[in-house]
Amino acid sequence: MDVKPPVLLPRPREVNFSTQVTALAEKRLIVIPDAGLLFEAQTAEHALVEFSGVNWTIVAGSDYDNTGLELRIDPDMSHAQGYQLVIDSEGIRIHGADASGVYYGVCTLCQLSQQYGDALPHLTIHDWPDFPARGVMLDVSRDKVPTLQTVIELVDKLASWKINEVQLYMEHTFAYQNHPQVWAEASAFTGQEILELDAYCRQRHIDLVPNQNSLGHMERWLKFDRYIHLAETPDGFDAPWRKNSPPTSLNPIDPGSIELMASLYDELLPHFTSKFLNVGGDEPWELGLGRSKEEVERIGEGRVYLDYILKLYEEVHSRNRTMMFWDDIIIKYPDLIPELPGDLIAMVWGYEADHPFDERCAAFLGSNIPFYVCPGTSSWNTFAGRTENTIGNLSNAAINGLKHGAIGFLNTDWGDLGHWQPLPASYLGFAYGAAVSWAVDANLEIDLPPALDRFAFRDTAGVMGKVAFELGNIYRVPGHFRPNGHALVDLLKAKPEDLDRWREVYHTNGGEDGETFRVALGKVDEIMAPLSSANIQRSDSDLIVSEYELAADLIRHACQRGLMLFDEGERSGAEMAAELEALIERYKQNWLARNRPGGLADSVTRFENVLKIYRDS
């Protein structure tokens, strides 16, 4: 029998593989020492039934003659969360350094069972993680709020890839009972939903970490009369991206800002068993431009910011939690970093392939402040991701995080400017991030399309993984003109008065009038042609196909607008409007299949701005 080595996600660090196989027999036992490993045993049991066709009974104790699978904790193993998996003629044995290690061994067994059915190859795997914390952060505030079922299904997938931390980034999407006005139109997560999700995650060895931004990105609060007095610039400000922007940041020197956040923590934290709280603190665009201007001029921006962060720290510490915060402001003032308490965690973030993680990590290592590296999936501000940048950004973070002793790796998935990307566009980033955060050296060169086919899309035809990979690289055709961006998405949002600037940008980057858009159109057609041959074995297979077809059509539409930019398009404004109207209807249907209605209108408004331009042309 020709037995090929397995495809595994993440790849284990040590695998001894044999082509000899053991056929799994009926009437065997899954043996655990006691009830403490029941869930791990049940996870293995379900996979063996589904993929191997054997239904083994779970028992506790030892000395059974017909043991098929043994699960056991071995405290003498040297690496926390590590495991050893052995398959030979005597059966299957999974020993873990702790319960999570046993679970990760079971996850590997499930992937083997999925590939080999009832005839498993003989092998020995020794495996353990590089990063103690391996997380995913979901943006559930701009503008997409997923249903609880969507999050639960994603948690199952992430857990199977050995992710052990999930954060839900919240600005206004927790149903604070004392602040109902803020989330009334947002379809927010209720307290009961968070309690249920926390328990679900905990069973799968995932820490559900609360994440409530506490300084910047507070525009959903500050638009109401009840909170506007806490704004740094109540009358708005000139942001880097536009004039007359509404207020986004709290006034850091107003005691009321801390009082507000303390009240939010009091209501939010009891719903989580995690010992951590991410308070954000990033991008306070107005800092020093309004009510704190005089104080910033007196003692400096860095000192004003640090003083506020230390006040947040006291609130978090008094509630017996460990505070996390983003590093983008404090890193500008390295002389202040040593003043940070040693028991908070800095979140070192950056989303481009060339982000200076090496330099940023070194700054915190020298201060003895524990830190995570926080790259991203690169799917936001796109229709289908940015594959090359995703891999570069995630591998950069993993290599330098490991080099400098980061205690965690948080893979962020944002929803800037309407959250236009569908959830499956982030699967590639989730998968690669899970792989390199588990074992960097073993996974840097992992072949992503087949791994995605098996463990993300479950496409037995081997089509969907390549489609996702290649469509995510379309951004390279017209060029990459700004961080966190996709030129075709930016072009679709561009106003008529911006078009001269866009012509200049394309010519500066070597474009020849509309040629780059014709090339992109051809590439999209080539990439999408095999999609009809996909054989996705998931309950949402039709939805995944619909989401990728819509992403491709939105890219095509943006290319047509690009051709109009250079007066090479063959469509009228009315024709473009009719096409975009149909795309918007499909967008709404796909959105509601995974997400709540709150936020949909805000997201669609960004498309409707383009519609108005077409109709007025």
Coordinates of C-alpha atoms in Angstrom, one line a residue:
M1 CA 0.0 0.0 0.0
D2 CA 1.3 3.4 -1.0
V3 CA 0.9 5.5 2.2
K4 CA 1.8 9.2 1.8
P5 CA 3.0 11.3 4.7
P6 CA 0.2 13.3 6.3
V7 CA -0.8 16.9 5.7
L8 CA -1.1 18.5 9.2
L9 CA -2.0 21.9 10.4
P10 CA 0.1 23.0 12.2
R11 CA 3.0 20.8 11.1
P12 CA 4.4 19.0 14.2
R13 CA 8.1 19.7 15.0
E14 CA 9.1 16.1 15.2
V15 CA 7.5 13.3 13.1
N16 CA 8.8 9.8 12.6
F17 CA 6.5 8.3 9.9
S18 CA 6.2 4.7 8.6
T19 CA 4.3 3.4 5.7
Q20 CA 3.1 0.5 7.8
V21 CA -0.6 0.8 8.8
T22 CA -2.9 -0.4 11.6
A23 CA -6.5 -1.1 10.7
L24 CA -8.8 0.2 13.4
A25 CA -11.0 -2.6 14.8
E26 CA -14.4 -2.4 16.3
K27 CA -15.1 -2.9 20.0
R28 CA -12.1 -1.1 21.3
L29 CA -11.9 1.4 24.2
I30 CA -10.8 4.9 24.7
V31 CA -9.2 4.9 28.1
I32 CA -8.7 8.0 30.3
P33 CA -7.5 8.1 33.9
D34 CA -10.5 9.9 35.2
A35 CA -13.3 12.3 34.2
G36 CA -10.8 15.2 33.8
L37 CA -10.1 14.1 30.2
L38 CA -13.6 13.4 29.2
F39 CA -13.9 16.2 26.6
E40 CA -10.6 15.2 25.0
A41 CA -11.8 11.6 24.8
Q42 CA -15.2 12.7 23.3
T43 CA -13.4 14.8 20.7
A44 CA -11.4 11.8 19.6
E45 CA -14.5 9.6 19.7
H46 CA -16.5 11.9 17.4
A47 CA -13.6 12.1 14.9
L48 CA -13.1 8.3 14.8
V49 CA -16.9 7.8 14.2
E50 CA -17.0 10.4 11.4
F51 CA -13.8 9.7 9.6
S52 CA -12.7 6.1 10.5
G53 CA -16.1 4.5 11.0
V54 CA -15.4 3.0 14.4
N55 CA -17.4 3.7 17.5
W56 CA -15.1 3.2 20.5
T57 CA -16.4 3.4 24.1
I58 CA -14.9 5.8 26.6
V59 CA -13.9 4.3 30.0
A60 CA -11.9 5.5 32.9
G61 CA -9.2 3.6 34.7
S62 CA -6.4 1.3 33.5
D63 CA -5.5 -2.3 32.7
Y64 CA -8.0 -2.9 29.9
D65 CA -7.1 -5.6 27.4
N66 CA -8.9 -4.1 24.5
T67 CA -7.6 -0.5 24.6
G68 CA -7.7 1.2 21.2
L69 CA -6.7 4.7 22.4
E70 CA -5.0 5.7 25.6
L71 CA -5.1 9.3 26.8
R72 CA -2.9 10.3 29.7
I73 CA -1.2 13.3 31.4
D74 CA 2.5 12.8 31.9
P75 CA 3.8 15.6 34.2
D76 CA 7.4 14.6 33.5
M77 CA 7.1 15.9 29.9
S78 CA 9.4 18.9 29.6
H79 CA 7.3 21.3 27.5
A80 CA 4.0 22.8 28.7
Q81 CA 1.1 22.0 26.2
G82 CA 3.3 19.4 24.6
Y83 CA 2.3 15.9 23.6
Q84 CA 3.5 12.6 22.3
L85 CA 1.3 10.7 19.8
V86 CA 2.2 7.1 19.0
I87 CA 0.4 4.8 16.5
D88 CA 1.6 1.3 16.2
S89 CA 0.4 -2.3 16.1
E90 CA -0.5 -2.0 19.8
G91 CA -2.9 0.9 19.3
I92 CA -2.9 4.7 19.7
R93 CA -1.4 6.5 22.7
I94 CA -1.5 10.2 23.4
H95 CA 0.4 11.5 26.4
G96 CA 0.3 15.2 27.2
A97 CA 2.3 17.4 29.6
D98 CA -1.1 18.7 30.8
A99 CA -4.7 18.5 29.7
S100 CA -4.2 21.0 26.9
G101 CA -1.3 18.9 25.6
V102 CA -3.5 15.8 25.5
Y103 CA -6.1 17.9 23.6
Y104 CA -3.6 19.0 21.0
G105 CA -2.5 15.4 20.5
V106 CA -6.2 14.5 20.0
C107 CA -6.5 17.4 17.4
T108 CA -3.6 15.9 15.5
L109 CA -5.2 12.4 15.7
C110 CA -8.4 13.9 14.3
Q111 CA -6.5 15.3 11.3
L112 CA -4.9 11.9 10.7
S113 CA -8.2 10.1 10.9
Q114 CA -9.7 12.6 8.4
Q115 CA -7.0 11.6 5.9
Y116 CA -6.5 7.9 6.5
G117 CA -9.9 6.7 7.6
D118 CA -9.7 3.3 9.4
A119 CA -6.1 2.5 8.4
L120 CA -3.8 4.8 10.3
P121 CA -0.1 4.8 9.5
H122 CA 2.4 4.0 12.2
L123 CA 4.1 7.1 13.5
T124 CA 5.5 8.9 16.5
I125 CA 5.1 12.6 17.0
H126 CA 6.8 14.8 19.6
D127 CA 5.3 18.3 19.6
W128 CA 5.0 21.4 21.6
P129 CA 4.4 25.1 21.0
D130 CA 6.9 28.0 20.5
F131 CA 4.5 30.6 21.9
P132 CA 2.6 29.8 25.1
A133 CA -0.4 32.0 24.0
R134 CA -1.5 31.7 20.4
G135 CA -4.5 33.9 19.7
V136 CA -6.9 35.3 17.2
M137 CA -8.6 38.7 17.6
L138 CA -11.9 39.3 15.8
D139 CA -13.1 42.8 15.1
V140 CA -16.8 42.7 16.0
S141 CA -17.2 46.5 16.0
R142 CA -16.5 47.8 12.5
D143 CA -19.3 47.1 11.3
K144 CA -19.8 43.3 11.3
V145 CA -21.1 41.6 14.4
P146 CA -21.1 37.8 13.8
T147 CA -23.8 35.6 15.2
L148 CA -23.0 33.5 18.1
Q149 CA -23.2 30.4 15.9
T150 CA -20.6 31.9 13.5
V151 CA -18.2 32.5 16.3
I152 CA -18.7 29.0 17.8
E153 CA -18.0 27.3 14.5
L154 CA -14.9 29.4 14.0
V155 CA -13.8 28.6 17.6
D156 CA -14.1 24.9 16.7
K157 CA -11.8 25.4 13.7
L158 CA -9.3 27.5 15.6
A159 CA -9.1 25.1 18.5
S160 CA -8.4 22.2 16.1
W161 CA -5.4 24.2 14.8
K162 CA -4.2 24.6 18.4
I163 CA -5.2 28.2 18.9
N164 CA -5.7 28.8 22.7
E165 CA -6.8 32.5 22.9
V166 CA -9.6 34.4 21.3
Q167 CA -10.4 38.1 21.7
L168 CA -13.5 39.9 20.5
Y169 CA -12.5 43.5 19.8
M170 CA -15.3 45.7 21.2
E171 CA -16.0 49.4 21.0
H172 CA -19.8 49.4 21.4
T173 CA -20.9 45.9 20.7
F174 CA -21.3 44.5 24.2
A175 CA -24.9 45.0 25.5
Y176 CA -24.0 47.2 28.5
Q177 CA -27.2 47.3 30.5
N178 CA -26.2 50.7 31.9
H179 CA -25.5 52.2 28.5
P180 CA -28.2 50.9 26.2
Q181 CA -28.2 53.9 23.8
V182 CA -24.7 53.1 22.6
W183 CA -25.4 49.6 21.3
A184 CA -29.2 49.9 20.5
E185 CA -28.6 49.6 16.7
A186 CA -25.6 47.4 16.8
S187 CA -27.0 43.8 17.4
A188 CA -24.6 43.6 20.3
F189 CA -23.4 40.5 22.1
T190 CA -25.5 40.0 25.2
G191 CA -24.1 39.0 28.6
Q192 CA -25.6 35.6 28.3
E193 CA -24.0 35.0 24.9
I194 CA -20.6 35.9 26.3
L195 CA -21.1 33.6 29.3
E196 CA -22.0 30.7 26.9
L197 CA -19.1 31.4 24.6
D198 CA -16.7 31.7 27.5
A199 CA -17.7 28.2 28.7
Y200 CA -17.5 26.8 25.1
C201 CA -14.0 28.2 24.6
R202 CA -12.8 27.1 28.0
Q203 CA -13.7 23.5 27.3
R204 CA -11.6 23.6 24.2
H205 CA -8.6 25.1 26.1
I206 CA -9.2 28.6 24.7
D207 CA -9.0 31.7 26.9
L208 CA -11.7 34.1 25.8
V209 CA -10.1 37.5 26.6
P210 CA -12.3 40.6 27.0
N211 CA -11.1 43.5 24.7
Q212 CA -12.7 46.9 25.3
N213 CA -11.0 49.9 23.7
S214 CA -10.6 52.6 26.4
L215 CA -9.2 55.7 24.9
G216 CA -9.3 56.0 21.1
H217 CA -11.9 54.5 18.7
M218 CA -14.7 55.7 21.0
E219 CA -16.7 57.5 18.3
R220 CA -19.7 55.3 18.7
W221 CA -19.9 56.6 22.3
L222 CA -18.9 60.2 21.8
K223 CA -21.7 60.9 19.2
F224 CA -24.2 60.9 22.1
D225 CA -24.9 63.8 24.3
R226 CA -24.4 61.7 27.4
Y227 CA -20.7 61.2 26.6
I228 CA -19.6 64.1 24.4
H229 CA -18.3 66.0 27.4
L230 CA -15.6 63.4 27.8
A231 CA -14.3 63.9 24.3
E232 CA -10.8 65.4 23.7
T233 CA -12.2 67.4 20.8
P234 CA -16.0 67.7 21.2
D235 CA -16.4 69.7 18.1
G236 CA -14.4 67.3 16.0
F237 CA -10.9 67.6 14.5
D238 CA -8.9 67.4 11.3
A239 CA -7.9 63.7 11.0
P240 CA -5.0 62.5 8.8
W241 CA -7.6 61.0 6.4
R242 CA -10.2 63.8 6.3
K243 CA -11.1 67.3 7.5
N244 CA -13.8 67.8 10.1
S245 CA -13.8 64.3 11.5
P246 CA -16.1 63.6 14.5
P247 CA -14.5 63.0 17.8
T248 CA -12.9 59.6 18.4
S249 CA -10.9 59.8 21.6
L250 CA -11.6 60.4 25.3
N251 CA -10.0 63.3 27.1
P252 CA -7.2 61.5 29.0
I253 CA -7.0 64.2 31.8
D254 CA -10.7 64.2 32.6
P255 CA -11.4 62.0 35.6
G256 CA -14.7 61.2 34.0
S257 CA -13.0 59.2 31.3
I258 CA -11.5 56.8 33.9
E259 CA -14.9 56.7 35.7
L260 CA -16.6 55.7 32.5
M261 CA -14.1 52.9 31.7
A262 CA -14.2 51.6 35.3
S263 CA -18.0 51.3 35.0
L264 CA -17.7 49.4 31.8
Y265 CA -15.1 47.0 33.3
D266 CA -17.4 46.4 36.3
E267 CA -20.2 45.3 33.9
L268 CA -18.1 43.5 31.3
L269 CA -15.5 41.5 33.3
P270 CA -17.9 39.2 35.3
H271 CA -18.9 37.6 32.0
F272 CA -15.3 36.3 31.4
T273 CA -13.3 33.8 33.3
S274 CA -10.1 35.1 31.7
K275 CA -7.5 36.8 33.9
F276 CA -6.7 39.2 31.2
L277 CA -8.3 42.4 29.8
N278 CA -7.1 44.2 26.7
V279 CA -7.8 47.9 27.1
G280 CA -6.6 48.9 23.7
G281 CA -5.4 52.5 24.0
D282 CA -4.3 52.7 20.3
E283 CA -4.6 55.5 17.9
P284 CA -5.9 58.4 20.0
W285 CA -5.8 60.7 17.0
E286 CA -6.8 63.8 18.8
L287 CA -4.4 63.5 21.8
G288 CA -3.1 67.0 22.6
L289 CA -5.3 68.7 20.0
G290 CA -8.1 69.7 22.3
R291 CA -8.8 69.6 26.0
S292 CA -5.4 68.0 26.9
K293 CA -3.4 70.4 24.7
E294 CA -2.2 72.6 27.5
E295 CA -1.1 69.6 29.6
V296 CA 0.6 68.0 26.6
E297 CA 2.5 71.2 26.0
R298 CA 3.5 71.3 29.7
I299 CA 4.7 67.7 30.2
G300 CA 4.6 66.1 26.8
E301 CA 2.3 63.8 24.9
G302 CA 4.1 60.6 26.1
R303 CA 3.7 61.5 29.7
V304 CA 0.0 62.4 29.4
Y305 CA -0.6 59.1 27.6
L306 CA 1.4 57.1 30.2
D307 CA -0.4 58.7 33.1
Y308 CA -3.7 57.7 31.5
I309 CA -2.5 54.1 30.9
L310 CA -1.4 53.8 34.5
K311 CA -4.8 54.9 35.7
L312 CA -6.4 52.2 33.5
Y313 CA -3.8 49.8 34.9
E314 CA -4.9 50.6 38.5
E315 CA -8.6 49.9 37.6
V316 CA -7.7 46.6 35.9
H317 CA -5.3 45.5 38.6
S318 CA -7.8 46.3 41.3
R319 CA -10.2 43.8 39.6
N320 CA -7.6 41.1 39.7
R321 CA -6.9 41.1 36.0
T322 CA -3.7 41.5 33.9
M323 CA -3.9 44.5 31.5
M324 CA -3.0 44.3 27.9
F325 CA -2.5 47.4 25.7
W326 CA -1.4 48.3 22.2
D327 CA 2.1 49.6 21.9
D328 CA 1.8 52.2 19.1
I329 CA 2.0 55.3 21.4
I330 CA 4.3 54.2 24.1
I331 CA 6.9 52.9 21.6
K332 CA 7.4 56.5 20.4
Y333 CA 8.7 57.3 23.9
P334 CA 11.1 54.5 24.8
D335 CA 12.5 56.4 27.8
L336 CA 9.0 56.0 29.4
I337 CA 8.7 52.2 28.9
P338 CA 10.6 51.4 32.1
E339 CA 8.0 53.2 34.1
L340 CA 5.4 50.6 33.0
P341 CA 4.4 48.1 35.7
G342 CA 6.1 44.7 35.0
D343 CA 2.8 42.8 35.3
L344 CA 1.0 44.3 32.3
I345 CA 1.5 43.0 28.7
A346 CA 2.4 45.2 25.7
M347 CA 0.8 44.2 22.4
V348 CA 3.4 44.9 19.7
W349 CA 1.3 45.4 16.5
G350 CA 2.0 46.0 12.8
Y351 CA 0.3 44.7 9.7
E352 CA 2.8 45.0 6.8
A353 CA 5.3 42.3 5.8
D354 CA 8.2 44.7 6.6
H355 CA 6.9 45.9 9.9
P356 CA 9.9 46.4 12.3
F357 CA 9.0 43.7 14.8
D358 CA 12.7 43.1 15.5
E359 CA 13.2 46.7 16.7
R360 CA 9.8 46.9 18.5
C361 CA 10.3 43.7 20.4
A362 CA 13.8 44.6 21.4
A363 CA 12.5 47.8 23.0
F364 CA 10.3 45.8 25.4
L365 CA 12.7 43.0 26.0
G366 CA 15.2 45.5 27.4
S367 CA 12.6 46.8 29.9
N368 CA 11.5 43.3 31.2
I369 CA 7.9 44.1 30.1
P370 CA 6.2 41.0 28.8
F371 CA 4.8 41.3 25.3
Y372 CA 2.9 39.7 22.5
V373 CA 3.5 40.1 18.8
C374 CA 0.3 41.1 17.0
P375 CA 0.4 40.8 13.2
G376 CA -2.8 40.3 11.1
T377 CA -4.6 38.4 8.5
S378 CA -4.4 41.3 6.0
S379 CA -7.9 40.7 4.9
W380 CA -9.4 44.0 5.9
N381 CA -9.7 46.8 3.2
T382 CA -9.8 44.0 0.6
F383 CA -12.4 41.7 -1.0
A384 CA -10.3 38.5 -0.8
G385 CA -7.2 39.2 1.3
R386 CA -3.6 40.0 0.5
T387 CA -1.9 36.6 0.5
E388 CA 1.7 37.6 0.0
N389 CA 1.5 40.3 2.7
T390 CA -0.3 37.9 5.0
I391 CA 2.5 35.4 4.9
G392 CA 5.2 38.0 5.2
N393 CA 3.6 39.8 8.1
L394 CA 2.8 36.7 10.1
S395 CA 6.2 35.0 9.5
N396 CA 8.0 38.3 10.4
A397 CA 6.1 38.5 13.7
A398 CA 6.7 34.8 14.6
I399 CA 10.4 34.9 13.8
N400 CA 11.1 38.1 15.7
G401 CA 8.7 37.3 18.5
L402 CA 10.4 34.0 19.1
K403 CA 13.8 35.7 18.8
H404 CA 13.0 38.2 21.5
G405 CA 11.0 36.1 23.9
A406 CA 7.4 37.2 23.2
I407 CA 5.0 35.3 25.5
G408 CA 2.2 35.4 22.9
F409 CA 1.1 35.8 19.3
L410 CA -2.2 37.5 18.6
N411 CA -3.3 37.3 15.0
T412 CA -5.7 40.2 14.4
D413 CA -8.5 40.3 11.9
W414 CA -9.9 43.8 11.5
G415 CA -12.9 45.3 9.7
D416 CA -11.9 48.8 8.8
L417 CA -14.0 50.9 6.5
G418 CA -17.1 48.7 6.3
H419 CA -15.7 45.2 6.8
W420 CA -16.2 44.3 3.2
Q421 CA -14.3 41.0 3.3
P422 CA -16.2 37.8 3.9
L423 CA -15.1 35.6 6.8
P424 CA -13.5 32.8 4.6
A425 CA -11.1 35.5 3.2
S426 CA -9.4 35.3 6.6
Y427 CA -9.1 31.5 6.7
L428 CA -5.7 31.6 5.0
G429 CA -4.4 34.1 7.6
F430 CA -5.9 32.2 10.5
A431 CA -4.4 29.0 9.3
Y432 CA -0.9 30.3 8.6
G433 CA -0.9 32.3 11.9
A434 CA -1.9 29.1 13.8
A435 CA 0.9 27.2 12.1
V436 CA 3.8 29.6 12.7
S437 CA 2.7 30.5 16.2
W438 CA 2.8 26.8 17.1
A439 CA 6.2 25.9 15.6
V440 CA 8.0 28.5 13.6
D441 CA 10.7 26.5 11.9
A442 CA 8.4 23.6 11.1
N443 CA 5.7 25.8 9.4
L444 CA 7.3 28.7 7.7
E445 CA 7.2 26.9 4.4
I446 CA 3.9 25.1 4.9
D447 CA 2.1 24.5 1.6
L448 CA -1.1 26.5 2.3
P449 CA -3.6 25.5 -0.5
P450 CA -3.7 21.8 0.4
A451 CA -3.8 22.5 4.1
L452 CA -6.7 24.9 3.5
D453 CA -8.5 22.4 1.3
R454 CA -8.3 19.7 4.1
F455 CA -8.8 21.7 7.2
A456 CA -10.5 25.0 6.3
F457 CA -12.7 24.3 3.3
R458 CA -12.8 20.5 3.4
D459 CA -12.7 20.5 -0.4
T460 CA -11.9 17.0 -1.6
A461 CA -11.4 18.2 -5.1
G462 CA -8.4 20.4 -4.0
V463 CA -9.7 23.5 -5.7
M464 CA -10.9 26.0 -3.0
G465 CA -7.5 26.4 -1.3
K466 CA -5.8 27.5 -4.5
V467 CA -8.6 29.8 -5.4
A468 CA -8.4 31.5 -2.0
F469 CA -4.6 31.7 -2.2
E470 CA -4.5 33.2 -5.7
L471 CA -7.4 35.5 -5.5
G472 CA -5.8 36.9 -2.3
N473 CA -2.8 37.9 -4.5
I474 CA -4.8 40.0 -7.0
Y475 CA -3.9 43.1 -5.0
R476 CA -0.3 42.8 -6.5
V477 CA -1.5 43.4 -10.0
P478 CA -2.5 47.1 -9.7
G479 CA 0.0 47.6 -7.0
H480 CA 0.1 48.2 -3.3
F481 CA -0.1 52.0 -2.6
R482 CA -0.7 52.3 1.1
P483 CA -0.4 50.2 4.3
N484 CA -3.4 48.1 5.2
G485 CA -4.9 48.7 1.8
H486 CA -5.9 47.2 -1.6
A487 CA -5.8 49.6 -4.5
L488 CA -8.9 48.2 -6.1
V489 CA -10.9 48.7 -2.9
D490 CA -9.6 52.2 -2.5
L491 CA -10.4 52.9 -6.1
L492 CA -14.0 51.7 -5.7
K493 CA -14.4 54.1 -2.8
A494 CA -12.7 57.0 -4.5
K495 CA -14.7 60.2 -5.1
P496 CA -14.6 62.0 -8.5
E497 CA -12.3 64.7 -7.1
D498 CA -9.8 62.0 -6.2
L499 CA -9.5 60.6 -9.7
D500 CA -6.7 62.8 -10.8
R501 CA -4.7 61.8 -7.8
W502 CA -5.3 58.1 -8.7
R503 CA -4.1 58.6 -12.2
E504 CA -0.9 60.1 -10.9
V505 CA -0.5 57.2 -8.4
Y506 CA -0.9 54.6 -11.1
H507 CA 1.5 56.3 -13.4
T508 CA 4.1 56.8 -10.6
N509 CA 3.9 53.1 -9.9
G510 CA 4.6 52.2 -13.5
G511 CA 1.0 51.7 -14.7
E512 CA 0.2 52.3 -18.3
D513 CA -3.3 53.8 -18.4
G514 CA -5.9 51.0 -18.1
E515 CA -3.6 48.1 -18.9
T516 CA -3.2 47.1 -15.2
F517 CA -7.0 46.7 -14.9
R518 CA -7.3 44.6 -18.0
V519 CA -4.6 42.3 -16.7
A520 CA -6.4 42.0 -13.3
L521 CA -9.7 41.1 -15.0
G522 CA -8.0 38.3 -17.0
K523 CA -6.3 37.0 -13.8
V524 CA -9.6 36.9 -11.9
D525 CA -11.3 35.0 -14.7
E526 CA -8.4 32.5 -14.7
I527 CA -8.4 32.0 -11.0
M528 CA -12.1 31.6 -10.7
A529 CA -12.6 29.2 -13.6
P530 CA -12.0 26.0 -11.6
L531 CA -14.3 27.0 -8.8
S532 CA -17.2 25.0 -10.2
S533 CA -15.2 21.9 -9.7
A534 CA -14.8 22.3 -6.0
N535 CA -16.4 19.7 -3.8
I536 CA -16.6 21.4 -0.4
Q537 CA -17.8 19.0 2.4
R538 CA -19.2 21.7 4.7
S539 CA -22.8 22.6 5.5
D540 CA -22.0 26.2 4.3
S541 CA -20.4 25.1 1.0
D542 CA -22.9 27.1 -1.1
L543 CA -22.3 30.2 1.0
I544 CA -18.5 29.9 0.6
V545 CA -18.8 29.7 -3.1
S546 CA -21.2 32.6 -3.1
E547 CA -18.8 34.7 -1.0
Y548 CA -15.9 34.1 -3.3
E549 CA -17.9 34.7 -6.4
L550 CA -19.1 38.0 -5.0
A551 CA -15.5 38.9 -4.0
A552 CA -14.4 38.2 -7.6
D553 CA -17.2 40.2 -9.0
L554 CA -16.4 43.2 -6.8
I555 CA -12.8 43.0 -7.9
R556 CA -14.1 42.9 -11.5
H557 CA -16.3 45.9 -10.9
A558 CA -13.5 47.9 -9.3
C559 CA -11.4 47.1 -12.4
Q560 CA -14.1 48.4 -14.6
R561 CA -14.1 51.6 -12.6
G562 CA -10.4 51.7 -13.1
L563 CA -10.9 51.6 -16.8
M564 CA -13.4 54.4 -16.5
L565 CA -10.6 56.3 -14.7
F566 CA -8.6 56.3 -17.9
D567 CA -11.6 56.8 -20.2
E568 CA -11.1 53.2 -21.5
G569 CA -14.3 51.7 -20.0
E570 CA -17.2 50.6 -22.2
R571 CA -19.9 51.0 -19.6
S572 CA -22.0 54.0 -18.8
G573 CA -22.6 55.3 -15.3
A574 CA -26.1 53.8 -15.5
E575 CA -24.8 50.4 -16.4
M576 CA -22.2 50.5 -13.6
A577 CA -24.9 51.6 -11.1
A578 CA -27.1 48.7 -12.1
E579 CA -24.3 46.2 -11.7
L580 CA -23.3 47.6 -8.3
E581 CA -26.9 47.6 -7.1
A582 CA -27.1 43.8 -7.9
L583 CA -23.7 43.3 -6.1
I584 CA -25.0 45.1 -3.1
E585 CA -28.1 42.8 -2.8
R586 CA -25.8 39.8 -2.9
Y587 CA -23.6 41.4 -0.3
K588 CA -26.5 41.9 2.0
Q589 CA -27.6 38.2 1.6
N590 CA -24.1 36.9 2.3
W591 CA -23.7 39.3 5.3
L592 CA -26.9 38.1 7.0
A593 CA -26.0 34.4 6.5
R594 CA -23.2 34.8 9.1
N595 CA -23.7 38.1 10.8
R596 CA -26.3 40.2 12.7
P597 CA -28.2 43.0 10.9
G598 CA -26.6 45.7 13.1
G599 CA -23.9 47.5 11.2
L600 CA -25.0 46.3 7.8
A601 CA -26.6 49.7 6.8
D602 CA -23.3 51.5 7.8
S603 CA -21.3 49.1 5.7
V604 CA -23.6 49.3 2.7
T605 CA -23.5 53.1 2.8
R606 CA -20.0 53.0 1.6
F607 CA -21.2 51.2 -1.6
E608 CA -24.1 53.6 -2.0
N609 CA -21.7 56.6 -2.0
V610 CA -20.3 55.1 -5.2
L611 CA -23.8 54.5 -6.6
K612 CA -24.6 58.2 -6.2
I613 CA -21.4 59.0 -8.2
Y614 CA -22.5 56.7 -11.0
R615 CA -26.0 58.2 -11.1
D616 CA -24.7 61.7 -11.1
S617 CA -22.2 61.1 -13.9

